[in-house]
Amino acid sequence: IYFRIGYKSPKQEIPDNINNLVQELRRVQRQLVQPRAVYRILDYRETNQHSIFAGSEKTALCLCTIGSKLEQQSQKWMHENEILKGFILDSFGSEAAEVLAQQCDAVIVDIALKMNLWPSKRFSPGYGQWDISQQQYVFDVLPADEIGVRLSDAHMMIPRKSVSFRINFYADRSQTTRKFKE
């Protein structure tokens, strides 16, 4: 969190008032984060067969969110001119969404390995060759409404602290760039 709010060095002196506020908001965010996730594993022939899925045996699509309560509280504080509190809380939300995505990633990787397949790194719509418009495909495949996530006309997720991604599963280990312990 300190890094997210601008303290770039672990040795950098953090003022007591900032440290106290971060600790207070750590407790607040625990009450506001409501993690939820859905995923589905598809055979290649079930995908929209875009080139990003080519060569994979299967593809996992995942959508996860921390819900809207944290975002609402952060925005409330921003509107009440408590900008620092709102900003720090928003930073906690970003970190929580990323940690949730990492946990979902780990579950999916475990499934792939149990299927004797090699998982790729995770990729989200809007990164690399996977255009942001493909976010609609993820929402067509997954029951986003079950976890309270919707898509804007600009393909942005609401609540904002949500992450969607794919992980391709390959039969040949050489097709993945993910690193595995020997």
mmCIF file of C-alpha atoms in Angstrom:
data_model
loop_
_atom_site.group_PDB
_atom_site.id
_atom_site.type_symbol
_atom_site.label_atom_id
_atom_site.label_comp_id
_atom_site.label_asym_id
_atom_site.label_seq_id
_atom_site.Cartn_x
_atom_site.Cartn_y
_atom_site.Cartn_z
ATOM 1 C CA ILE A 1 0.000 0.000 0.000
ATOM 2 C CA TYR A 2 2.815 2.388 0.820
ATOM 3 C CA PHE A 3 4.271 1.836 -2.637
ATOM 4 C CA ARG A 4 0.858 2.416 -4.256
ATOM 5 C CA ILE A 5 0.461 5.733 -2.428
ATOM 6 C CA GLY A 6 3.857 7.040 -3.440
ATOM 7 C CA TYR A 7 6.448 5.735 -0.989
ATOM 8 C CA LYS A 8 8.815 4.104 -3.468
ATOM 9 C CA SER A 9 11.583 2.986 -1.127
ATOM 10 C CA PRO A 10 11.175 0.599 1.821
ATOM 11 C CA LYS A 11 13.732 2.699 3.695
ATOM 12 C CA GLN A 12 11.795 5.907 3.098
ATOM 13 C CA GLU A 13 10.587 7.505 6.315
ATOM 14 C CA ILE A 14 6.796 7.377 6.533
ATOM 15 C CA PRO A 15 5.229 10.137 8.605
ATOM 16 C CA ASP A 16 3.302 8.919 11.657
ATOM 17 C CA ASN A 17 0.043 10.496 10.472
ATOM 18 C CA ILE A 18 0.249 8.570 7.156
ATOM 19 C CA ASN A 19 1.210 5.341 8.868
ATOM 20 C CA ASN A 20 -1.662 5.696 11.365
ATOM 21 C CA LEU A 21 -4.132 6.435 8.563
ATOM 22 C CA VAL A 22 -2.975 3.428 6.556
ATOM 23 C CA GLN A 23 -3.397 1.170 9.596
ATOM 24 C CA GLU A 24 -6.874 2.583 10.281
ATOM 25 C CA LEU A 25 -7.934 2.102 6.655
ATOM 26 C CA ARG A 26 -6.529 -1.429 6.636
ATOM 27 C CA ARG A 27 -9.189 -2.271 9.239
ATOM 28 C CA VAL A 28 -11.894 -0.393 7.301
ATOM 29 C CA GLN A 29 -11.142 -2.149 3.998
ATOM 30 C CA ARG A 30 -11.505 -5.558 5.617
ATOM 31 C CA GLN A 31 -15.144 -4.684 6.293
ATOM 32 C CA LEU A 32 -15.744 -3.472 2.732
ATOM 33 C CA VAL A 33 -14.083 -6.100 0.548
ATOM 34 C CA GLN A 34 -16.467 -8.810 -0.632
ATOM 35 C CA PRO A 35 -14.419 -11.125 -2.872
ATOM 36 C CA ARG A 36 -16.271 -13.157 -5.471
ATOM 37 C CA ALA A 37 -15.166 -15.023 -8.564
ATOM 38 C CA VAL A 38 -16.435 -17.183 -11.405
ATOM 39 C CA TYR A 39 -14.470 -19.136 -13.955
ATOM 40 C CA ARG A 40 -15.055 -21.625 -16.715
ATOM 41 C CA ILE A 41 -12.710 -23.954 -18.551
ATOM 42 C CA LEU A 42 -13.425 -24.290 -22.264
ATOM 43 C CA ASP A 43 -12.106 -26.630 -24.930
ATOM 44 C CA TYR A 44 -10.413 -24.715 -27.735
ATOM 45 C CA ARG A 45 -13.347 -25.447 -30.085
ATOM 46 C CA GLU A 46 -15.697 -23.739 -27.575
ATOM 47 C CA THR A 47 -13.766 -20.469 -27.654
ATOM 48 C CA ASN A 48 -14.355 -17.757 -30.207
ATOM 49 C CA GLN A 49 -11.207 -19.242 -31.790
ATOM 50 C CA HIS A 50 -9.433 -15.913 -31.862
ATOM 51 C CA SER A 51 -5.715 -16.312 -32.566
ATOM 52 C CA ILE A 52 -4.926 -15.712 -28.885
ATOM 53 C CA PHE A 53 -6.380 -19.138 -28.092
ATOM 54 C CA ALA A 54 -4.620 -20.932 -30.985
ATOM 55 C CA GLY A 55 -2.576 -23.943 -30.025
ATOM 56 C CA SER A 56 -4.232 -24.351 -26.656
ATOM 57 C CA GLU A 57 -6.074 -27.472 -25.621
ATOM 58 C CA LYS A 58 -8.246 -25.566 -23.186
ATOM 59 C CA THR A 59 -8.718 -22.017 -21.962
ATOM 60 C CA ALA A 60 -9.861 -20.861 -18.560
ATOM 61 C CA LEU A 61 -11.796 -17.599 -18.432
ATOM 62 C CA CYS A 62 -12.095 -15.950 -15.033
ATOM 63 C CA LEU A 63 -13.827 -12.899 -13.604
ATOM 64 C CA CYS A 64 -13.284 -11.749 -10.049
ATOM 65 C CA THR A 65 -14.296 -8.713 -8.016
ATOM 66 C CA ILE A 66 -14.032 -7.264 -4.542
ATOM 67 C CA GLY A 67 -17.527 -5.783 -4.893
ATOM 68 C CA SER A 68 -18.656 -2.166 -4.844
ATOM 69 C CA LYS A 69 -18.673 -1.210 -1.138
ATOM 70 C CA LEU A 70 -15.024 -0.138 -0.973
ATOM 71 C CA GLU A 71 -15.334 1.909 -4.166
ATOM 72 C CA GLN A 72 -18.472 3.603 -2.860
ATOM 73 C CA GLN A 73 -16.808 4.536 0.435
ATOM 74 C CA SER A 74 -13.703 5.821 -1.338
ATOM 75 C CA GLN A 75 -15.823 7.998 -3.648
ATOM 76 C CA LYS A 76 -17.847 9.261 -0.691
ATOM 77 C CA TRP A 77 -14.706 10.415 1.070
ATOM 78 C CA MET A 78 -13.418 12.021 -2.137
ATOM 79 C CA HIS A 79 -16.668 13.992 -2.504
ATOM 80 C CA GLU A 80 -16.452 15.012 1.154
ATOM 81 C CA ASN A 81 -12.973 16.424 0.435
ATOM 82 C CA GLU A 82 -11.230 13.673 2.408
ATOM 83 C CA ILE A 83 -9.050 13.044 -0.616
ATOM 84 C CA LEU A 84 -6.181 11.281 1.156
ATOM 85 C CA LYS A 85 -8.506 8.826 2.916
ATOM 86 C CA GLY A 86 -10.323 8.140 -0.336
ATOM 87 C CA PHE A 87 -7.066 7.674 -2.226
ATOM 88 C CA ILE A 88 -5.564 5.299 0.332
ATOM 89 C CA LEU A 89 -8.772 3.264 0.525
ATOM 90 C CA ASP A 90 -8.856 3.074 -3.278
ATOM 91 C CA SER A 91 -5.258 1.805 -3.174
ATOM 92 C CA PHE A 92 -6.313 -0.935 -0.772
ATOM 93 C CA GLY A 93 -9.052 -1.852 -3.244
ATOM 94 C CA SER A 94 -6.610 -2.099 -6.138
ATOM 95 C CA GLU A 95 -4.321 -4.315 -4.084
ATOM 96 C CA ALA A 96 -7.229 -6.505 -2.919
ATOM 97 C CA ALA A 97 -8.427 -6.991 -6.516
ATOM 98 C CA GLU A 98 -4.931 -8.003 -7.609
ATOM 99 C CA VAL A 99 -4.516 -10.439 -4.697
ATOM 100 C CA LEU A 100 -7.885 -11.996 -5.536
ATOM 101 C CA ALA A 101 -6.842 -12.372 -9.197
ATOM 102 C CA GLN A 102 -3.608 -14.045 -8.062
ATOM 103 C CA GLN A 103 -5.573 -16.467 -5.876
ATOM 104 C CA CYS A 104 -7.918 -17.325 -8.770
ATOM 105 C CA ASP A 105 -4.884 -17.749 -11.022
ATOM 106 C CA ALA A 106 -3.375 -20.232 -8.540
ATOM 107 C CA VAL A 107 -6.598 -22.284 -8.445
ATOM 108 C CA ILE A 108 -6.757 -22.429 -12.243
ATOM 109 C CA VAL A 109 -3.059 -23.322 -12.575
ATOM 110 C CA ASP A 110 -3.584 -26.182 -10.132
ATOM 111 C CA ILE A 111 -6.516 -27.453 -12.221
ATOM 112 C CA ALA A 112 -4.456 -27.269 -15.416
ATOM 113 C CA LEU A 113 -1.567 -29.184 -13.887
ATOM 114 C CA LYS A 114 -3.932 -31.857 -12.543
ATOM 115 C CA MET A 115 -5.181 -32.223 -16.138
ATOM 116 C CA ASN A 116 -1.539 -32.752 -17.215
ATOM 117 C CA LEU A 117 -1.649 -29.494 -19.184
ATOM 118 C CA TRP A 118 0.695 -26.500 -19.021
ATOM 119 C CA PRO A 119 -0.942 -23.160 -18.163
ATOM 120 C CA SER A 120 0.084 -19.849 -19.700
ATOM 121 C CA LYS A 121 0.434 -16.655 -17.737
ATOM 122 C CA ARG A 122 -2.831 -14.809 -17.258
ATOM 123 C CA PHE A 123 -3.859 -12.199 -19.785
ATOM 124 C CA SER A 124 -6.678 -9.672 -19.559
ATOM 125 C CA PRO A 125 -8.665 -8.025 -22.342
ATOM 126 C CA GLY A 126 -6.855 -4.851 -23.358
ATOM 127 C CA TYR A 127 -3.379 -6.367 -22.976
ATOM 128 C CA GLY A 128 -1.272 -7.280 -25.990
ATOM 129 C CA GLN A 129 -3.211 -8.742 -28.886
ATOM 130 C CA TRP A 130 -6.386 -9.295 -26.875
ATOM 131 C CA ASP A 131 -8.413 -6.183 -27.636
ATOM 132 C CA ILE A 132 -10.482 -4.596 -24.855
ATOM 133 C CA SER A 133 -13.628 -5.228 -26.924
ATOM 134 C CA GLN A 134 -13.122 -8.948 -26.212
ATOM 135 C CA GLN A 135 -14.238 -8.177 -22.671
ATOM 136 C CA GLN A 136 -17.731 -8.756 -24.087
ATOM 137 C CA TYR A 137 -16.744 -12.327 -24.955
ATOM 138 C CA VAL A 138 -15.732 -12.976 -21.340
ATOM 139 C CA PHE A 139 -19.086 -11.624 -20.172
ATOM 140 C CA ASP A 140 -20.941 -13.731 -22.765
ATOM 141 C CA VAL A 141 -19.284 -16.888 -21.401
ATOM 142 C CA LEU A 142 -19.294 -16.195 -17.660
ATOM 143 C CA PRO A 143 -22.266 -15.447 -15.353
ATOM 144 C CA ALA A 144 -20.959 -12.013 -14.315
ATOM 145 C CA ASP A 145 -24.315 -11.032 -12.852
ATOM 146 C CA GLU A 146 -23.929 -13.805 -10.242
ATOM 147 C CA ILE A 147 -21.017 -11.905 -8.708
ATOM 148 C CA GLY A 148 -22.432 -8.411 -9.271
ATOM 149 C CA VAL A 149 -20.239 -7.286 -12.176
ATOM 150 C CA ARG A 150 -21.478 -5.607 -15.339
ATOM 151 C CA LEU A 151 -19.871 -4.178 -18.423
ATOM 152 C CA SER A 152 -20.096 -0.573 -19.623
ATOM 153 C CA ASP A 153 -20.525 0.369 -23.282
ATOM 154 C CA ALA A 154 -16.777 1.122 -23.315
ATOM 155 C CA HIS A 155 -16.035 -2.465 -22.119
ATOM 156 C CA MET A 156 -15.018 -1.332 -18.634
ATOM 157 C CA MET A 157 -16.106 -3.415 -15.656
ATOM 158 C CA ILE A 158 -18.335 -2.078 -12.915
ATOM 159 C CA PRO A 159 -17.378 -2.222 -10.067
ATOM 160 C CA ARG A 160 -13.949 -0.983 -11.135
ATOM 161 C CA LYS A 161 -12.103 -3.236 -8.694
ATOM 162 C CA SER A 162 -12.759 -6.270 -10.864
ATOM 163 C CA VAL A 163 -10.376 -8.333 -12.979
ATOM 164 C CA SER A 164 -11.067 -10.594 -15.943
ATOM 165 C CA PHE A 165 -8.494 -12.832 -17.551
ATOM 166 C CA ARG A 166 -7.757 -15.964 -19.507
ATOM 167 C CA ILE A 167 -5.199 -18.703 -19.017
ATOM 168 C CA ASN A 168 -4.526 -21.009 -21.953
ATOM 169 C CA PHE A 169 -3.721 -24.658 -21.232
ATOM 170 C CA TYR A 170 -1.188 -26.349 -23.522
ATOM 171 C CA ALA A 171 -0.280 -29.996 -24.027
ATOM 172 C CA ASP A 172 3.358 -29.033 -24.685
ATOM 173 C CA ARG A 173 5.251 -27.259 -21.919
ATOM 174 C CA SER A 174 7.333 -25.347 -24.470
ATOM 175 C CA GLN A 175 4.243 -23.403 -25.553
ATOM 176 C CA THR A 176 3.944 -21.579 -22.231
ATOM 177 C CA THR A 177 6.134 -18.787 -20.896
ATOM 178 C CA ARG A 178 5.072 -19.438 -17.295
ATOM 179 C CA LYS A 179 7.950 -20.563 -15.102
ATOM 180 C CA PHE A 180 7.630 -23.777 -13.103
ATOM 181 C CA LYS A 181 9.795 -25.131 -10.320
ATOM 182 C CA GLU A 182 11.678 -28.249 -11.295
#
